[in-house]
Short mmCIF file of C-alpha atoms and ligand atoms in Angstrom, two decimals:
data_model
loop_
_atom_site.label_atom_id
_atom_site.label_comp_id
_atom_site.label_asym_id
_atom_site.label_seq_id
_atom_site.Cartn_x
_atom_site.Cartn_y
_atom_site.Cartn_z
CA UNK A 1426 197.86 119.39 104.96
CA UNK A 1427 193.92 117.76 106.72
CA UNK A 1428 192.34 116.69 104.18
CA UNK A 1429 189.18 118.55 103.90
CA UNK A 1430 186.46 116.79 101.94
CA UNK A 1431 183.88 115.57 103.93
CA UNK A 1432 183.61 112.08 103.35
CA UNK A 1433 180.35 111.02 101.61
CA UNK A 1434 177.61 110.02 103.99
CA UNK A 1435 176.60 106.41 102.62
CA UNK A 1436 172.86 105.79 102.99
CA UNK A 1437 171.05 101.74 102.64
CA UNK A 1438 168.59 102.71 99.62
CA UNK A 1439 166.95 99.87 101.13
CA UNK A 1440 165.84 101.50 104.63
CA UNK A 1441 165.10 105.04 103.63
CA UNK A 1442 162.42 106.38 105.97
CA UNK A 1443 159.37 106.72 103.81
CA UNK A 1444 158.05 110.24 105.45
CA UNK A 1445 160.29 112.86 106.55
CA UNK A 1446 158.64 115.97 108.62
CA UNK A 1447 160.37 119.42 108.92
CA UNK A 1448 160.40 122.02 111.19
CA UNK A 1449 162.53 124.59 109.38
CA UNK A 1450 163.31 126.96 112.14
CA UNK A 1451 166.26 129.45 112.74
CA UNK A 1452 165.66 131.69 109.57
CA UNK A 1453 164.74 134.97 111.50
CA UNK A 1454 168.25 134.27 113.71
CA UNK A 1455 170.32 133.22 110.63
CA UNK A 1456 169.08 136.69 109.02
CA UNK A 1457 170.11 138.57 112.41
CA UNK A 1458 173.20 136.95 112.79
CA UNK A 1459 174.23 138.59 109.29
CA UNK A 1460 172.86 141.94 110.42
CA UNK A 1461 170.27 141.29 107.93
CA UNK A 1462 166.50 141.76 108.61
CA UNK A 1463 164.90 138.30 108.91
CA UNK A 1464 162.44 138.60 106.15
CA UNK A 1465 166.13 137.93 104.21
CA UNK A 1466 165.87 134.42 106.69
CA UNK A 1467 162.92 133.42 104.61
CA UNK A 1468 163.71 134.30 101.17
CA UNK A 1469 167.10 132.03 101.59
CA UNK A 1470 164.81 129.53 103.63
CA UNK A 1471 162.64 129.21 100.51
CA UNK A 1472 166.17 128.50 98.64
CA UNK A 1473 166.52 125.82 101.31
CA UNK A 1474 163.26 124.17 100.74
CA UNK A 1475 164.43 123.69 96.17
CA UNK A 1476 167.27 121.95 97.42
CA UNK A 1477 166.23 119.72 100.32
CA UNK A 1478 163.05 118.95 97.90
CA UNK A 1479 165.45 118.04 94.86
CA UNK A 1480 167.89 115.70 97.58
CA UNK A 1481 164.34 113.58 98.74
CA UNK A 1482 162.89 113.75 95.14
CA UNK A 1483 166.60 111.99 94.36
CA UNK A 1484 166.73 109.93 97.31
CA UNK A 1485 163.42 108.54 96.13
CA UNK A 1486 162.01 109.95 99.76
CA UNK A 1487 157.89 109.05 99.94
CA UNK A 1488 156.29 112.00 101.50
CA UNK A 1489 158.14 115.32 102.88
CA UNK A 1490 156.13 117.27 105.11
CA UNK A 1491 157.41 121.04 105.85
CA UNK A 1492 156.28 123.41 108.73
CA UNK A 1493 155.74 126.24 106.61
CA UNK A 1494 153.83 128.52 108.63
CA UNK A 1495 152.08 127.75 112.11
CA UNK A 1496 148.74 128.69 113.37
CA UNK A 1497 150.16 130.82 116.14
CA UNK A 1498 151.99 132.57 113.38
CA UNK A 1499 149.47 134.77 111.78
CA UNK A 1500 150.18 136.84 115.55
CA UNK A 1501 153.43 137.77 114.21
CA UNK A 1502 154.04 141.11 112.78
CA UNK A 1503 151.73 141.71 110.43
CA UNK A 1504 154.12 142.73 107.88
CA UNK A 1505 156.45 139.88 108.46
CA UNK A 1506 153.00 137.57 107.98
CA UNK A 1507 152.60 139.75 104.77
CA UNK A 1508 156.21 139.12 103.71
CA UNK A 1509 155.91 135.28 104.45
CA UNK A 1510 152.33 134.39 102.09
CA UNK A 1511 153.46 136.05 99.84
CA UNK A 1512 156.64 134.59 99.25
CA UNK A 1513 155.26 130.78 99.70
CA UNK A 1514 152.12 132.14 96.73
CA UNK A 1515 155.01 133.33 94.37
CA UNK A 1516 157.70 130.20 95.30
CA UNK A 1517 155.07 127.53 94.28
CA UNK A 1518 153.79 129.89 91.21
CA UNK A 1519 158.01 129.65 90.12
CA UNK A 1520 158.72 126.29 90.52
CA UNK A 1521 155.48 124.52 89.92
CA UNK A 1522 156.95 123.29 86.39
CA UNK A 1523 159.97 121.93 87.80
CA UNK A 1524 158.06 120.05 90.45
CA UNK A 1525 155.71 119.19 87.79
CA UNK A 1526 159.20 117.86 85.62
CA UNK A 1527 160.72 115.71 88.76
CA UNK A 1528 156.94 114.41 89.30
CA UNK A 1529 156.85 115.76 92.52
CA UNK A 1530 152.82 116.06 93.89
CA UNK A 1531 152.46 118.83 95.64
CA UNK A 1532 149.67 119.00 98.91
CA UNK A 1533 148.41 121.33 101.02
CA UNK A 1534 147.58 120.91 104.85
CA UNK A 1535 145.94 123.04 107.21
CA UNK A 1536 143.01 126.09 108.55
CA UNK A 1537 142.29 127.97 104.78
CA UNK A 1538 140.44 129.72 105.64
CA UNK A 1539 142.56 132.02 107.10
CA UNK A 1540 144.23 131.95 104.51
CA UNK A 1541 144.66 134.75 102.05
CA UNK A 1542 142.72 134.12 98.80
CA UNK A 1543 144.91 134.97 96.04
CA UNK A 1544 147.89 132.22 98.19
CA UNK A 1545 144.73 130.02 98.28
CA UNK A 1546 144.21 130.12 94.73
CA UNK A 1547 147.85 130.31 93.94
CA UNK A 1548 148.77 126.94 95.79
CA UNK A 1549 144.81 124.94 94.93
CA UNK A 1550 146.60 125.71 91.04
CA UNK A 1551 150.30 124.08 92.09
CA UNK A 1552 148.15 121.19 93.99
CA UNK A 1553 146.22 120.59 90.47
CA UNK A 1554 148.69 120.92 88.31
CA UNK A 1555 151.05 118.35 89.99
CA UNK A 1556 148.69 116.37 91.29
CA UNK A 1557 149.80 113.53 88.43
CA UNK A 1558 153.68 113.50 90.11
CA UNK A 1559 154.07 109.76 90.79
CA UNK A 1560 157.15 110.48 92.92
CA UNK A 1561 157.85 112.88 95.78
CA UNK A 1562 154.62 113.45 97.54
CA UNK A 1563 155.58 117.36 98.85
CA UNK A 1564 153.06 118.18 102.17
CA UNK A 1565 153.46 121.72 102.86
CA UNK A 1566 151.93 122.69 106.45
CA UNK A 1567 150.32 126.00 105.99
CA UNK A 1568 148.24 127.86 108.80
CA UNK A 1569 148.71 124.87 110.15
CA UNK A 1570 148.64 123.52 113.95
CA UNK A 1571 147.95 120.07 115.24
CA UNK A 1572 145.70 121.20 117.90
CA UNK A 1573 143.68 122.44 115.46
CA UNK A 1574 143.47 119.70 113.11
CA UNK A 1575 143.01 117.00 115.69
CA UNK A 1576 139.77 119.28 117.00
CA UNK A 1577 138.71 120.09 113.03
CA UNK A 1578 138.33 116.34 113.43
CA UNK A 1579 136.88 115.29 116.11
CA UNK A 1580 134.19 117.83 115.04
CA UNK A 1581 133.84 116.53 112.45
CA UNK A 1582 133.26 112.81 113.95
CA UNK A 1583 130.95 114.23 116.48
CA UNK A 1584 128.94 115.57 114.19
CA UNK A 1585 128.65 112.22 112.52
CA UNK A 1586 127.85 110.83 115.64
CA UNK A 1587 124.93 113.40 115.43
CA UNK A 1588 123.91 112.18 112.44
CA UNK A 1589 123.38 108.74 113.85
CA UNK A 1590 126.40 107.66 111.25
CA UNK A 1591 128.79 106.32 113.49
CA UNK A 1592 128.44 104.83 116.69
CA UNK A 1593 130.39 106.32 119.19
CA UNK A 1594 131.80 102.94 120.94
CA UNK A 1595 133.64 101.82 116.86
CA UNK A 1596 135.04 105.05 116.86
CA UNK A 1597 139.05 104.06 116.76
CA UNK A 1598 142.56 105.42 116.21
CA UNK A 1599 141.84 104.59 112.46
CA UNK A 1600 138.55 107.23 112.74
CA UNK A 1601 140.52 109.58 114.10
CA UNK A 1602 143.34 109.67 111.61
CA UNK A 1603 141.35 109.04 108.97
CA UNK A 1604 139.61 112.72 109.53
CA UNK A 1605 143.07 114.65 110.16
CA UNK A 1606 143.60 116.72 107.16
CA UNK A 1607 147.20 114.29 106.50
CA UNK A 1608 145.21 111.24 106.54
CA UNK A 1609 145.84 110.94 102.92
CA UNK A 1610 149.75 109.97 103.86
CA UNK A 1611 151.94 107.46 106.39
CA UNK A 1612 152.80 108.97 109.79
CA UNK A 1613 156.19 110.42 109.28
CA UNK A 1614 159.21 108.43 110.52
CA UNK A 1615 161.86 110.57 110.69
CA UNK A 1616 160.96 114.06 112.53
CA UNK A 1617 163.68 116.61 111.67
CA UNK A 1618 164.25 120.55 113.26
CA UNK A 1619 166.70 122.46 112.34
CA UNK A 1620 167.19 125.89 114.72
CA UNK A 1621 168.50 123.51 118.02
CA UNK A 1622 165.50 123.81 119.70
CA UNK A 1623 164.05 120.91 121.09
CA UNK A 1624 160.42 121.01 121.26
CA UNK A 1625 157.60 120.04 118.35
CA UNK A 1626 155.90 123.14 118.16
CA UNK A 1627 152.15 121.87 117.67
CA UNK A 1628 153.66 119.73 114.65
CA UNK A 1629 151.85 116.35 113.77
CA UNK A 1630 151.36 115.56 117.47
CA UNK A 1631 149.54 112.86 116.44
CA UNK A 1632 151.27 111.20 113.48
CA UNK A 1633 154.89 111.39 115.26
CA UNK A 1634 153.98 108.81 117.84
CA UNK A 1635 156.54 106.77 116.76
CA UNK A 1636 158.86 108.98 114.65
CA UNK A 1637 162.98 108.67 115.74
CA UNK A 1638 163.46 112.90 115.93
CA UNK A 1639 166.87 114.81 114.97
CA UNK A 1640 167.38 118.10 115.88
CA UNK A 1641 170.56 119.84 114.34
CA UNK A 1642 171.55 123.30 115.72
CA UNK A 1643 172.27 124.43 111.94
CA UNK A 1644 169.73 127.29 111.27
CA UNK A 1645 167.43 126.23 108.95
CA UNK A 1646 168.90 129.09 105.79
CA UNK A 1647 172.28 126.46 105.65
CA UNK A 1648 171.22 123.39 106.00
CA UNK A 1649 172.41 121.36 102.57
CA UNK A 1650 171.41 118.24 101.59
CA UNK A 1651 174.36 116.49 103.24
CA UNK A 1652 172.56 117.57 106.25
CA UNK A 1653 169.73 115.93 105.15
CA UNK A 1654 171.69 112.57 104.06
CA UNK A 1655 173.47 112.52 108.27
CA UNK A 1656 169.68 112.97 109.72
CA UNK A 1657 168.79 109.16 107.23
CA UNK A 1658 171.73 107.66 108.28
CA UNK A 1659 172.20 108.85 111.73
CA UNK A 1660 167.89 107.52 111.25
CA UNK A 1661 169.00 104.36 110.40
CA UNK A 1662 171.65 103.99 113.17
CA UNK A 1663 168.36 103.42 115.46
CA UNK A 1664 166.42 100.70 116.77
CA UNK A 1665 163.02 101.10 116.41
CA UNK A 1666 160.97 99.28 119.11
CA UNK A 1667 157.40 100.61 118.47
CA UNK A 1668 156.58 99.69 121.87
CA UNK A 1669 157.94 96.00 121.91
CA UNK A 1670 161.44 94.98 123.11
CA UNK A 1671 164.95 95.27 121.44
CA UNK A 1672 164.59 91.32 121.11
CA UNK A 1673 161.42 91.56 119.84
CA UNK A 1674 162.15 93.94 117.19
CA UNK A 1675 165.68 91.46 115.90
C1 FPP B 1173 161.08 129.77 111.36
O1 FPP B 1173 162.02 130.38 111.51
C2 FPP B 1173 160.51 130.43 109.47
C3 FPP B 1173 159.04 130.09 109.54
C4 FPP B 1173 158.54 130.81 110.63
C5 FPP B 1173 158.65 130.52 107.99
C6 FPP B 1173 159.50 128.56 107.02
C7 FPP B 1173 159.10 129.39 105.90
C8 FPP B 1173 159.98 129.31 104.77
C9 FPP B 1173 161.14 128.85 105.08
C10 FPP B 1173 158.96 129.85 103.51
C11 FPP B 1173 158.88 128.26 102.73
C12 FPP B 1173 158.52 128.34 101.77
C13 FPP B 1173 157.81 127.25 100.86
C14 FPP B 1173 157.98 127.90 99.56
C15 FPP B 1173 157.40 126.12 101.83
P1 FPP B 1173 161.49 131.42 112.62
O2 FPP B 1173 161.79 132.50 111.64
O3 FPP B 1173 160.74 131.13 114.07
O4 FPP B 1173 163.54 131.91 112.73
P2 FPP B 1173 163.71 132.20 114.29
O5 FPP B 1173 163.12 131.10 115.28
O6 FPP B 1173 165.15 132.46 113.91
O7 FPP B 1173 163.63 133.39 114.95
#
């Protein structure tokens, strides 16, 4: 008999990514593969959100950003949009006591103007109730796209310039980064995409400039804590050079 026990994935706890961002893809394909409605995939996806948040928190990861709903997702069939909004809001409301217990702080980034009032109210309540959390910061990107975010930042910087509050020649990388919705957190070190597609889908385009990218064929509903550890261990085997030579970073 072969030993079917998966060897534990050893991680260097001193070199964990400070910020992990995840494109949670494959809910629909997971559901279709089992002859279920797409919405069943999203329901199962929420279960994965819970276990991956727990694992990230247990490992001591600083920030976990999840792409829960993109600007482009507004163009999906209305019933799926409504179901997703409802699912996200009810899950967040239900999980709030556990988030507080585990010192998790929730933040939301995205275009609030397009979100249903009821969803916004529930998310805002959880953000307020978890604001004292000093452990993992869980960031939900909802009604989010990088192009929306960068355009919004450009608009605000232009308004400051027009008002004479900033000199256009003094605009730097930091000015742009400081006006993004994500200004409160460091850039992701590791970007994970489930579902096998090799693309970044308008997610954190500015912020992933030097992120390590990890794509797995596993659909999001099947993604396990051991898969997260595998992605982190892959990240730990890479040499991050930030544009320098291998010799320079040694
Ligand atoms: C992509 O799968 C997934 C989404 C558009 C939604 C992800 C949302 C959740 C997992 C729920 C999040 C809940 C909380 C509480 C944050 P897809 O439908 O595009 O899958 P496909 O590529 O197989 O069609």
